[in-house]
Amino acid sequence: RDPVDPWADGLIEDCYEPYRLGIAAGTLGRGGDPATAVRLLQRAVEITPDDVSAIFQLGTLLIQQGDHAGALQH
């Protein structure tokens, strides 16, 4: 794994590649920032609405947060 780089992590807010957004969201979700993880995954789904992996990851994260209604939408 690459070392932590706050500068590169800050650039994820401007990323439009669904795969990178999913990876960053997974790291943030496990690292204690699920709100940002959800936001990144929502953007990944907006960019590629047929990307099953982003939809699944978003739904799973929402279930873990107790947002079952939000998870059912995805």
Short mmCIF file of C-alpha atoms in Angstrom, two decimals:
data_model
loop_
_atom_site.label_atom_id
_atom_site.label_comp_id
_atom_site.label_asym_id
_atom_site.label_seq_id
_atom_site.Cartn_x
_atom_site.Cartn_y
_atom_site.Cartn_z
CA ARG A 1 0.00 0.00 0.00
CA ASP A 2 1.02 3.55 -0.58
CA PRO A 3 1.89 5.66 2.45
CA VAL A 4 -0.70 8.11 3.71
CA ASP A 5 -0.55 11.31 1.68
CA PRO A 6 -2.91 14.09 2.84
CA TRP A 7 -2.37 16.01 -0.39
CA ALA A 8 -3.43 13.08 -2.56
CA ASP A 9 -6.28 12.28 -0.19
CA GLY A 10 -7.54 15.84 -0.61
CA LEU A 11 -7.61 15.41 -4.38
CA ILE A 12 -10.18 12.62 -4.11
CA GLU A 13 -12.82 15.32 -3.73
CA ASP A 14 -12.14 16.24 -7.39
CA CYS A 15 -11.90 12.65 -8.67
CA TYR A 16 -14.33 11.36 -11.28
CA GLU A 17 -13.07 7.79 -11.56
CA PRO A 18 -15.59 5.46 -9.89
CA TYR A 19 -12.99 2.80 -9.06
CA ARG A 20 -10.77 5.26 -7.17
CA LEU A 21 -13.80 6.74 -5.44
CA GLY A 22 -14.80 3.25 -4.27
CA ILE A 23 -11.32 2.48 -2.97
CA ALA A 24 -11.12 5.80 -1.12
CA ALA A 25 -14.62 5.32 0.28
CA GLY A 26 -13.73 1.88 1.58
CA THR A 27 -10.68 3.25 3.33
CA LEU A 28 -12.63 6.16 4.80
CA GLY A 29 -15.48 3.91 5.90
CA ARG A 30 -13.12 1.59 7.77
CA GLY A 31 -11.12 4.54 9.07
CA GLY A 32 -13.99 6.21 10.86
CA ASP A 33 -15.32 8.72 8.31
CA PRO A 34 -18.43 7.03 6.93
CA ALA A 35 -20.13 10.33 5.99
CA THR A 36 -17.39 11.16 3.50
CA ALA A 37 -17.37 7.56 2.29
CA VAL A 38 -21.10 7.76 1.55
CA ARG A 39 -20.64 11.06 -0.29
CA LEU A 40 -17.88 9.60 -2.48
CA LEU A 41 -19.90 6.49 -3.25
CA GLN A 42 -22.95 8.56 -4.14
CA ARG A 43 -20.82 10.47 -6.62
CA ALA A 44 -19.48 7.19 -8.05
CA VAL A 45 -23.06 6.00 -8.56
CA GLU A 46 -23.99 9.32 -10.21
CA ILE A 47 -21.05 9.04 -12.61
CA THR A 48 -21.74 5.41 -13.53
CA PRO A 49 -25.28 4.50 -12.48
CA ASP A 50 -24.89 0.95 -13.83
CA ASP A 51 -21.77 0.19 -11.77
CA VAL A 52 -23.02 -2.63 -9.58
CA SER A 53 -19.95 -2.61 -7.33
CA ALA A 54 -20.43 1.06 -6.34
CA ILE A 55 -24.15 0.50 -5.72
CA PHE A 56 -23.45 -2.58 -3.62
CA GLN A 57 -20.71 -0.84 -1.65
CA LEU A 58 -22.95 2.15 -0.98
CA GLY A 59 -25.86 -0.04 0.11
CA THR A 60 -23.63 -2.08 2.40
CA LEU A 61 -22.17 1.03 4.00
CA LEU A 62 -25.63 2.49 4.56
CA ILE A 63 -26.79 -0.74 6.21
CA GLN A 64 -23.76 -0.64 8.52
CA GLN A 65 -24.79 2.89 9.51
CA GLY A 66 -28.35 1.81 10.19
CA ASP A 67 -29.81 3.67 7.20
CA HIS A 68 -31.94 0.80 5.89
CA ALA A 69 -34.24 3.06 3.88
CA GLY A 70 -31.27 4.60 2.08
CA ALA A 71 -29.79 1.16 1.46
CA LEU A 72 -33.04 -0.08 -0.08
CA GLN A 73 -32.90 2.74 -2.62
CA HIS A 74 -29.61 1.37 -3.88
#
